[in-house]
Structures are given as structure tokens and as C-alpha cells.
JSON list of C-alpha atoms in Angstrom, two decimals:
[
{"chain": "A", "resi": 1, "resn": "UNK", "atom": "CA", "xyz": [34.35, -33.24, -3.23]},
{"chain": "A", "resi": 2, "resn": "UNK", "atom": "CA", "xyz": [36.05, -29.94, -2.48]},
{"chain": "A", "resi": 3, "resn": "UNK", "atom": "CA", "xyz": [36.99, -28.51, 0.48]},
{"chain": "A", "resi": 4, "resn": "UNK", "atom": "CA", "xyz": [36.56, -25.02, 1.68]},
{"chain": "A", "resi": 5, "resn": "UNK", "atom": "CA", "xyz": [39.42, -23.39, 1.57]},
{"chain": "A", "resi": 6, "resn": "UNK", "atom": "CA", "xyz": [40.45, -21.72, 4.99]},
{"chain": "A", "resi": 7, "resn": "UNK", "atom": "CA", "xyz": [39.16, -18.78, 6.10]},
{"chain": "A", "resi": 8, "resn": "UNK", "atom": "CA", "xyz": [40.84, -15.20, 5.55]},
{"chain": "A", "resi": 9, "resn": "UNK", "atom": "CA", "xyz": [40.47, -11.99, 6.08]},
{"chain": "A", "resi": 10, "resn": "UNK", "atom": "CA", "xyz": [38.22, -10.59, 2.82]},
{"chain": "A", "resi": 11, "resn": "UNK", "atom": "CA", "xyz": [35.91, -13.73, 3.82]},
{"chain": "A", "resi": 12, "resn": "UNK", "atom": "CA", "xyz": [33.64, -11.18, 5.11]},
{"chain": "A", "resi": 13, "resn": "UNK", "atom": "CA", "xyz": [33.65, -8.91, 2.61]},
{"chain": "A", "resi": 14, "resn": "UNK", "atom": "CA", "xyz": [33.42, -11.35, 0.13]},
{"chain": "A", "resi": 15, "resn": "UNK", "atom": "CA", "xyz": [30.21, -13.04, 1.82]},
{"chain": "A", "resi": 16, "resn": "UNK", "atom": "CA", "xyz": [28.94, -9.21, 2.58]},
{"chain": "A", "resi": 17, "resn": "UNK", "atom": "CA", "xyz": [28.63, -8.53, -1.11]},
{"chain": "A", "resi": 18, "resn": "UNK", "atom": "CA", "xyz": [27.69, -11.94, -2.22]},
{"chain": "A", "resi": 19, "resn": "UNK", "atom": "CA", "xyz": [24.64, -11.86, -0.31]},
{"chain": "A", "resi": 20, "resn": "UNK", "atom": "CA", "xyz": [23.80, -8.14, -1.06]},
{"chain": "A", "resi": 21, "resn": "UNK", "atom": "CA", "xyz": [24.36, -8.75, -4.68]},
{"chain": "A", "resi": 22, "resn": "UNK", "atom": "CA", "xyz": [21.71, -11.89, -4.21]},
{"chain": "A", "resi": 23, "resn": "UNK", "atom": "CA", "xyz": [19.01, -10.02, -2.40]},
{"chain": "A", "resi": 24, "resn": "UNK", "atom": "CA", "xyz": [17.55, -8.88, -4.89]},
{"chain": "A", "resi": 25, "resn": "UNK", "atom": "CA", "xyz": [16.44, -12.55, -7.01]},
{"chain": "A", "resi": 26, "resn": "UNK", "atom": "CA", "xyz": [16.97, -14.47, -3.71]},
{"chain": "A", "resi": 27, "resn": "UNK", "atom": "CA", "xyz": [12.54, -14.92, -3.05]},
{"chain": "A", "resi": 28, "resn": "UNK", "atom": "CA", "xyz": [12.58, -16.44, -6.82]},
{"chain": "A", "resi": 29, "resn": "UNK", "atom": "CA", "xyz": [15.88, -19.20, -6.17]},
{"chain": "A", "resi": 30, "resn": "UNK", "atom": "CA", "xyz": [14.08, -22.20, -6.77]},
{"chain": "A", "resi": 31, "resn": "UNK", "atom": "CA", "xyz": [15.28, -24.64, -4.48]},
{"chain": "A", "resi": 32, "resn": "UNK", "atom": "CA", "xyz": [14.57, -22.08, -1.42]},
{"chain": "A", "resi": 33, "resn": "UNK", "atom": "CA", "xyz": [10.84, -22.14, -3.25]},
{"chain": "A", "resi": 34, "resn": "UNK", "atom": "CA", "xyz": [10.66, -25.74, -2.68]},
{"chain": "A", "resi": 35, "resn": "UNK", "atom": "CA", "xyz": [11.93, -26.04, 0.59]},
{"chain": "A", "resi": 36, "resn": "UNK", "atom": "CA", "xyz": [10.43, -23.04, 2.50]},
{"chain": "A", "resi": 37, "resn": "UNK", "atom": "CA", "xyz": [7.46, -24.37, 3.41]},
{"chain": "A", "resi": 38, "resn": "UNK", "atom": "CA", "xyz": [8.53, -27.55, 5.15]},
{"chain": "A", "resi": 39, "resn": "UNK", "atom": "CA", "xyz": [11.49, -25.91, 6.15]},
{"chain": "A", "resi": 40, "resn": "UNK", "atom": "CA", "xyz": [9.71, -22.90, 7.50]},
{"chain": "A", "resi": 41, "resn": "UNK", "atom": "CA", "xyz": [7.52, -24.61, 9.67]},
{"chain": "A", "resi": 42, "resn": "UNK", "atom": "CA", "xyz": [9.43, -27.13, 11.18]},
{"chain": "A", "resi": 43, "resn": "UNK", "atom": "CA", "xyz": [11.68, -24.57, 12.47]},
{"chain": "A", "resi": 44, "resn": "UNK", "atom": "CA", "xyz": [8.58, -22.34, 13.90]},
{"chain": "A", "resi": 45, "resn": "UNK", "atom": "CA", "xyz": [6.97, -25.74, 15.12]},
{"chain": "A", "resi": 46, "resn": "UNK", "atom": "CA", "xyz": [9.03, -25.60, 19.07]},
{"chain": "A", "resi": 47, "resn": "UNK", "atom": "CA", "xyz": [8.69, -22.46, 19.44]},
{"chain": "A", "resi": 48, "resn": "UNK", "atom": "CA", "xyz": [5.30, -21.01, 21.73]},
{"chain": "A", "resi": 49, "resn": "UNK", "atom": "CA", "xyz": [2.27, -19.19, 19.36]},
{"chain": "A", "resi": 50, "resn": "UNK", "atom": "CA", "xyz": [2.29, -16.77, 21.87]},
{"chain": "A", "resi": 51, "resn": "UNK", "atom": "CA", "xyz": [1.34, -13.19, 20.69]},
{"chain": "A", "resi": 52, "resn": "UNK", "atom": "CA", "xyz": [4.68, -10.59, 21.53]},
{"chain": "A", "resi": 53, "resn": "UNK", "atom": "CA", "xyz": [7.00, -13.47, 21.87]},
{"chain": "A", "resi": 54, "resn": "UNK", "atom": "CA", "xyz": [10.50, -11.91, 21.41]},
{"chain": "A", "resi": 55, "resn": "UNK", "atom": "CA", "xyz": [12.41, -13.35, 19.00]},
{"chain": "A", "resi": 56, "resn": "UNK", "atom": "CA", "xyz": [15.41, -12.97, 16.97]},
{"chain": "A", "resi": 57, "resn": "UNK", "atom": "CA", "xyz": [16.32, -14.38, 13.80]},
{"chain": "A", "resi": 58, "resn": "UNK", "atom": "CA", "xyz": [19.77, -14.39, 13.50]},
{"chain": "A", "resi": 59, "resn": "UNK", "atom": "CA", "xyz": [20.57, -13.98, 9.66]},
{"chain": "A", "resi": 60, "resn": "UNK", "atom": "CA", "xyz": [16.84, -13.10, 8.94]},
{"chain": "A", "resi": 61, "resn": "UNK", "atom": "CA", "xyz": [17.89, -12.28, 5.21]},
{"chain": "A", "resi": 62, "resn": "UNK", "atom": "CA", "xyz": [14.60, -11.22, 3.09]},
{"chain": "A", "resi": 63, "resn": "UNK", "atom": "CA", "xyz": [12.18, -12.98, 6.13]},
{"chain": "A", "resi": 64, "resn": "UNK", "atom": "CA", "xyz": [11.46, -16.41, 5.28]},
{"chain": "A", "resi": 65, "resn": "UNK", "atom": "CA", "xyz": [11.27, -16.70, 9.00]},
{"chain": "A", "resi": 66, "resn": "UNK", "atom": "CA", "xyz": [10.61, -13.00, 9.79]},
{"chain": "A", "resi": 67, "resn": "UNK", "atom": "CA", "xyz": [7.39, -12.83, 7.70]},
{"chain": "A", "resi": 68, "resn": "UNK", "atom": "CA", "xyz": [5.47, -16.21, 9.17]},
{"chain": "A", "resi": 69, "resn": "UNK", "atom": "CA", "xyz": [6.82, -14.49, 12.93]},
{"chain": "A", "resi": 70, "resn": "UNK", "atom": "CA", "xyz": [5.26, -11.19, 12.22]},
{"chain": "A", "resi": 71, "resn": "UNK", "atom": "CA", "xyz": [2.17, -13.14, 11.27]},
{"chain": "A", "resi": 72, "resn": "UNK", "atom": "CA", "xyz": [2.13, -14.75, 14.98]},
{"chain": "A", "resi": 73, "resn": "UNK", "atom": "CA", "xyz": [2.35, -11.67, 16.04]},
{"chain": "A", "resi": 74, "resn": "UNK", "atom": "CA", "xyz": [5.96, -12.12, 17.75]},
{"chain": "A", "resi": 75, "resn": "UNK", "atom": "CA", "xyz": [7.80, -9.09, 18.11]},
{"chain": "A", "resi": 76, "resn": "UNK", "atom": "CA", "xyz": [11.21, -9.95, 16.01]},
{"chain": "A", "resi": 77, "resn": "UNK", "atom": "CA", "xyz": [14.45, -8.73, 15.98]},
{"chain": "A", "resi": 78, "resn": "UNK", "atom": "CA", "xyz": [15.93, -9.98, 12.50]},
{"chain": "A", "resi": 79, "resn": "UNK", "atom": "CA", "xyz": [19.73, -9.23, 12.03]},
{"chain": "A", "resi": 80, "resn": "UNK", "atom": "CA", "xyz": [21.69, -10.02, 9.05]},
{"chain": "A", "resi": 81, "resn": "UNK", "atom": "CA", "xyz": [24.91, -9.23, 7.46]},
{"chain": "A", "resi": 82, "resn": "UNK", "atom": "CA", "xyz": [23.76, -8.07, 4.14]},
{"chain": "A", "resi": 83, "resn": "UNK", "atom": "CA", "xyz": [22.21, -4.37, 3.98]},
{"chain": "A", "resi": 84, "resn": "UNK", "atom": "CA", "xyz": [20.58, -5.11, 0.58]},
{"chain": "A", "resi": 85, "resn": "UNK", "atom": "CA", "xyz": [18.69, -8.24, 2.14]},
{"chain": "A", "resi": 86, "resn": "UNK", "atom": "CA", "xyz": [17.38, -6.26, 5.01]},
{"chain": "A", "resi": 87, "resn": "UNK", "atom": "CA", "xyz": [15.92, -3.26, 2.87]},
{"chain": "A", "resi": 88, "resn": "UNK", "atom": "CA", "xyz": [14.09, -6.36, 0.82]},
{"chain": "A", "resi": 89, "resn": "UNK", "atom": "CA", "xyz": [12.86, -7.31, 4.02]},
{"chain": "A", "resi": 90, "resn": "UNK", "atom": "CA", "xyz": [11.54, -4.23, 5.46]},
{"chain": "A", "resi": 91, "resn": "UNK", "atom": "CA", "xyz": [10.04, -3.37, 2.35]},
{"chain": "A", "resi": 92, "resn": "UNK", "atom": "CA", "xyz": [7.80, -6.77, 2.63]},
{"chain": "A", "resi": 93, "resn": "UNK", "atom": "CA", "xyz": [7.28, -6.40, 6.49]},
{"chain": "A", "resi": 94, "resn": "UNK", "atom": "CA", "xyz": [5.37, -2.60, 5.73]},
{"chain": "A", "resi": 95, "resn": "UNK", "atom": "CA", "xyz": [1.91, -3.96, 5.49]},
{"chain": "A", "resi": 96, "resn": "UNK", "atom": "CA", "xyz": [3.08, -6.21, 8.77]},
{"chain": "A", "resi": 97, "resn": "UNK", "atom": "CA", "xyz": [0.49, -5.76, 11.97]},
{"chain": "A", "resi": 98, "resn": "UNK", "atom": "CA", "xyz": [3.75, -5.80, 13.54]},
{"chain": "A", "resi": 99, "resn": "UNK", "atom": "CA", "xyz": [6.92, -4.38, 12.53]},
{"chain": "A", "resi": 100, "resn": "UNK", "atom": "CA", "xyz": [10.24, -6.03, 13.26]},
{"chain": "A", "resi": 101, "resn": "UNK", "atom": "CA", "xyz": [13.16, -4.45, 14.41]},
{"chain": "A", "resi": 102, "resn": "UNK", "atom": "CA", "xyz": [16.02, -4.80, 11.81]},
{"chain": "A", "resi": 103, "resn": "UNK", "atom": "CA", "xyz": [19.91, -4.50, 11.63]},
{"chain": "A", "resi": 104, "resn": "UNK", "atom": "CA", "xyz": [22.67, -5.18, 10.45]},
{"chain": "A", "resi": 105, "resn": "UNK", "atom": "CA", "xyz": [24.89, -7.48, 12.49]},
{"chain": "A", "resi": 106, "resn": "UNK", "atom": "CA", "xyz": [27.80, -10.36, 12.54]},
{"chain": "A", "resi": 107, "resn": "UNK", "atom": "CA", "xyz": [26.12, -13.31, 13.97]},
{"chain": "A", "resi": 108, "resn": "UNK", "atom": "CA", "xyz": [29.61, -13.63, 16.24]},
{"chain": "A", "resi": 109, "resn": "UNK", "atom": "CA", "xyz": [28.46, -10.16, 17.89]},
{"chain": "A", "resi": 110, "resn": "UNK", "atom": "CA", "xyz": [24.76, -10.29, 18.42]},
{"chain": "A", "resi": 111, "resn": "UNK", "atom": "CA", "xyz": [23.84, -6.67, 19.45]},
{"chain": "A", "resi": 112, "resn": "UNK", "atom": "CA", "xyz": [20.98, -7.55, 22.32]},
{"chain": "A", "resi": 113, "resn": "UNK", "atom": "CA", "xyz": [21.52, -8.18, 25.78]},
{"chain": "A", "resi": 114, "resn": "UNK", "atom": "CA", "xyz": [22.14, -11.38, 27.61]},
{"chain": "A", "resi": 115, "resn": "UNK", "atom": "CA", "xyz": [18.49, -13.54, 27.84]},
{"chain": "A", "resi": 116, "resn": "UNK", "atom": "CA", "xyz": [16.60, -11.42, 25.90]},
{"chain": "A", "resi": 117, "resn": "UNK", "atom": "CA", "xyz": [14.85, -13.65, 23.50]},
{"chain": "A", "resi": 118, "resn": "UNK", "atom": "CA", "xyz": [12.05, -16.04, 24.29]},
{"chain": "A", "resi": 119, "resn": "UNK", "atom": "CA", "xyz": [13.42, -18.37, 21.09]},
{"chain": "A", "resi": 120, "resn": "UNK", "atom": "CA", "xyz": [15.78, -17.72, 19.00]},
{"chain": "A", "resi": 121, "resn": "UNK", "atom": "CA", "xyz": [15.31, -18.87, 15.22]},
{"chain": "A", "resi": 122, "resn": "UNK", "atom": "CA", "xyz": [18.37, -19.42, 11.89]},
{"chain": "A", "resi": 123, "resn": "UNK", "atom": "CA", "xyz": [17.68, -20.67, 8.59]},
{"chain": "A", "resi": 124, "resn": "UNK", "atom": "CA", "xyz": [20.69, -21.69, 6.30]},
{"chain": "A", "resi": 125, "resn": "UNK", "atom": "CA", "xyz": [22.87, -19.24, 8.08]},
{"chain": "A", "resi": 126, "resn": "UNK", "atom": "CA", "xyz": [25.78, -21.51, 9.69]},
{"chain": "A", "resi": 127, "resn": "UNK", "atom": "CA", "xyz": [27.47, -22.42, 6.83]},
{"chain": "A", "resi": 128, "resn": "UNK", "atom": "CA", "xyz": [28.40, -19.14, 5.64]},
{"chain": "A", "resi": 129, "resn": "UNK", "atom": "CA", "xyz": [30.61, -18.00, 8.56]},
{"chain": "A", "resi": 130, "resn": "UNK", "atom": "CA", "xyz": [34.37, -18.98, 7.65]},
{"chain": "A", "resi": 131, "resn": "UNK", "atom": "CA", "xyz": [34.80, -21.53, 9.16]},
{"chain": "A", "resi": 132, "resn": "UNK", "atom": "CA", "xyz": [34.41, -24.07, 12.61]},
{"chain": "A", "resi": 133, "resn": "UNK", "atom": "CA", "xyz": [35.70, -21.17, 14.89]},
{"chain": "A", "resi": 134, "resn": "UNK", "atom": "CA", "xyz": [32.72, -18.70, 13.67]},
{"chain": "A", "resi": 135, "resn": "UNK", "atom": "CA", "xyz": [30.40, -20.87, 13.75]},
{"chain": "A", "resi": 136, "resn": "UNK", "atom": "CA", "xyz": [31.11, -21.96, 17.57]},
{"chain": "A", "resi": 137, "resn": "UNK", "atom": "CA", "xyz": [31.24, -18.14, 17.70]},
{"chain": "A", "resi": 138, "resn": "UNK", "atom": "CA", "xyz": [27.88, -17.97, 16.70]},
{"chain": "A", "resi": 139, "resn": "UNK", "atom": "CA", "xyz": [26.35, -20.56, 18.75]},
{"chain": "A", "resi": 140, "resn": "UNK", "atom": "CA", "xyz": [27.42, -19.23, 21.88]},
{"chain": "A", "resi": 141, "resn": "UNK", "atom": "CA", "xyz": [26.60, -15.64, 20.63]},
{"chain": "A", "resi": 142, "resn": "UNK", "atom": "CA", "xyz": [22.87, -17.13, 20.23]},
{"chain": "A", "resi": 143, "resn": "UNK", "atom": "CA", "xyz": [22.84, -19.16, 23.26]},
{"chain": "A", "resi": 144, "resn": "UNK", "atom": "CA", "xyz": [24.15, -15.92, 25.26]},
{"chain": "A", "resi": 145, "resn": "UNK", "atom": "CA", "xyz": [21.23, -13.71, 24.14]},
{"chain": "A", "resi": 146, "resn": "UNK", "atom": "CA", "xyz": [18.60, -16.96, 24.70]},
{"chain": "A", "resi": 147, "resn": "UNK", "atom": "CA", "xyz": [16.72, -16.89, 28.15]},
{"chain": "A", "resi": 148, "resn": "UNK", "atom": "CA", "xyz": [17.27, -19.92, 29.63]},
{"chain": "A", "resi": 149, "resn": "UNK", "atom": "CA", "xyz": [15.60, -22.91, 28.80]},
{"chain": "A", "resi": 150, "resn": "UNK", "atom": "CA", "xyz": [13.67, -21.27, 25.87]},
{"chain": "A", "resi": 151, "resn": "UNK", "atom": "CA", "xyz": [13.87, -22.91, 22.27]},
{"chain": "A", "resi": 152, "resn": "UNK", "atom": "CA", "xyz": [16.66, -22.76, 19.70]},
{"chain": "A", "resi": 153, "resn": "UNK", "atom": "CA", "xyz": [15.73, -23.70, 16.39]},
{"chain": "A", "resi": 154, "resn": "UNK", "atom": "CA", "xyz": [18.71, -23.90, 13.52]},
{"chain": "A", "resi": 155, "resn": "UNK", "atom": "CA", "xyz": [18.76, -25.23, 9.80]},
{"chain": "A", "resi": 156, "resn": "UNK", "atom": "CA", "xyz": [21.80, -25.66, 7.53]},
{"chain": "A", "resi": 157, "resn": "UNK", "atom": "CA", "xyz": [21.72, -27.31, 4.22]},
{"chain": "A", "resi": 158, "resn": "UNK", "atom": "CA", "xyz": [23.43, -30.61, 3.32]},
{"chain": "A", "resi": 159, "resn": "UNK", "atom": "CA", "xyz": [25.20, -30.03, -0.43]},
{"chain": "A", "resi": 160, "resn": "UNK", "atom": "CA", "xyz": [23.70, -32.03, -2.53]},
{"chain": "A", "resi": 161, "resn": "UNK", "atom": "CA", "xyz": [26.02, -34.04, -5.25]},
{"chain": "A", "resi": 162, "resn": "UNK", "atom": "CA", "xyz": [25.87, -32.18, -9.20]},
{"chain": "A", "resi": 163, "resn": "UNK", "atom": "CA", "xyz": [25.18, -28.64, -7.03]},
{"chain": "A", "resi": 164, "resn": "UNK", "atom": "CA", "xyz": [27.61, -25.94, -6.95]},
{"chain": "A", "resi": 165, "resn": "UNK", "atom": "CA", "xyz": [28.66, -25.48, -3.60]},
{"chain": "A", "resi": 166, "resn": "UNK", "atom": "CA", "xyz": [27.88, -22.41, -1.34]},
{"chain": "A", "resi": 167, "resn": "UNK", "atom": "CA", "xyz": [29.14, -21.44, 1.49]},
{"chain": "A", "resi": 168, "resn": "UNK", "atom": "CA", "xyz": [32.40, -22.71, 3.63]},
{"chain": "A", "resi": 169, "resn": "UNK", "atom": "CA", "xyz": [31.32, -26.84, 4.70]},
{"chain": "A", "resi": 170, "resn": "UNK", "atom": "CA", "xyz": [31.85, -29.30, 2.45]},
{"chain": "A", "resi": 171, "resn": "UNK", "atom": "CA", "xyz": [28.23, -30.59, 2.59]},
{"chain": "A", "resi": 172, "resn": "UNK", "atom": "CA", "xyz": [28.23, -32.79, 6.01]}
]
């Protein structure tokens, strides 16, 4: 199996344009058809169904989590690192009751203010930071912003064997 290669400087860059050239086809990948729906709700399943919940989706993408929020009525904030992803998305959230708020951010440098969310929500996100480092980064970024005691919910994919592997982990 290969290993990621360490992490450099054009990582983000290269991961910027990556998912912005993606954005685009990334509703129709296949696999993310299959396993949205289970995926989707198990991650919504802690948190509260409470109308104006604040929440932010940390690498919100094109809002397979965003959407389902907005439907709840939560008031999101969705960041993500790809531009192109989060025009996708705000073109889908338009007919939303409730709009989310959206920008463009590192998940190592969450732009809110300490225990601002109610719940805090990432899908498949993890292991595209470069590296161990980042991701701890991350985490603590999203644990900083988290009122205390208020849900967490994360997803990252195990590589499968005959796949081509995305992202920086080796598939643990």
C-alpha cells in the first residue's frame, strides 16, 4: 500500500485546486451517491432537531451536510477551502428557508469565536489536511469554536483495496 508522501508547502495549493477543479461533477461521484444517505444521517443523528441550532460544518464542500441542516432549520456556518465548491453550494442553498453563512476557510484557522457552535459537523474532510500535525490542528480548531459539552460529529473514509487513493492517510 502506499504511503503519503510528507507534507510540503504547495500541499495546499495543490488540494485548493483539486477540489475546485472537482466541484463541479462532485454531486454525481458515485460512491459519495451511495454513501450519503447512511452517512448523512448518522452524522446528523447526535446532534439536537432544534430549529436555529448554530452549526458549522467545517469543510461543508457542495452541502451534503449543509442542505439536510438548512432543512432542520439550523442556522449553518459551512466553511471550506475550495471557492468553486462553495459557489455550488450557495447556488443549491437559494431556494433554502434558511440561508447559511458561507466562506472560505483552512480548517486549522476556523474564523468564529471561541464556543460559538451548538454542534459542530465534518464529512470526509480529515484526510485531506497534510498530514498528522493538521489534522490535530483541526481538531482543536473545532473543539475551540464548540460550546462545551455540545456534539462533535466527524467522518473520514477508510481506502478501500483496488481504489485509487485520495487524500494524505494511507487508508487506516
Amino acid at each position: 500500500m502506499p504511503v503519503p508522501s510528507p507534507p510540503g508547502p504547495l500541499d495546499a495549493v495543490r488540494e485548493r485546486e483539486m477540489r475546485d477543479a472537482q466541484a463541479s461533477r462532485y454531486d454525481r461521484m458515485l460512491g459519495l451517491r451511495l454513501l450519503t444517505p447512511v452517512e448523512v444521517s448518522r452524522l446528523l443523528a447526535p446532534l439536537p432537531a432544534q430549529p436555529g441550532l448554530r452549526v458549522l460544518d467545517v469543510g461543508c464542500g457542495t452541502g451534503r451536510l449543509t442542505l439536510p441542516l438548512l432543512r432542520r432549520r439550523a442556522r449553518v456556518v459551512g466553511v471550506d477551502f475550495s471557492q468553486a465548491s462553495l459557489r455550488v453550494l450557495r447556488r443549491k442553498a437559494a431556494s433554502a428557508t434558511v440561508s447559511p453563512w458561507l466562506m472560505q476557510a483552512d480548517a486549522r484557522r476556523l474564523p468564529l469565536p471561541d464556543g460559538w457552535a451548538q454542534a459542530v459537523v465534518s464529512a470526509q474532510m480529515l484526510e485531506h489536511l497534510p498530514g498528522a500535525t493538521a489534522c490535530r490542528r483541526a481538531l482543536s480548531e473545532m473543539a475551540r469554536v464548540l460550546e462545551p459539552g455540545a456534539p462533535l460529529a466527524l467522518s473520514a473514509y477508510q481506502r478501500l483495496p483496488g481504489l485509487p487513493v485520495e487524500g494524505r492517510h494511507a487508508g487506516a
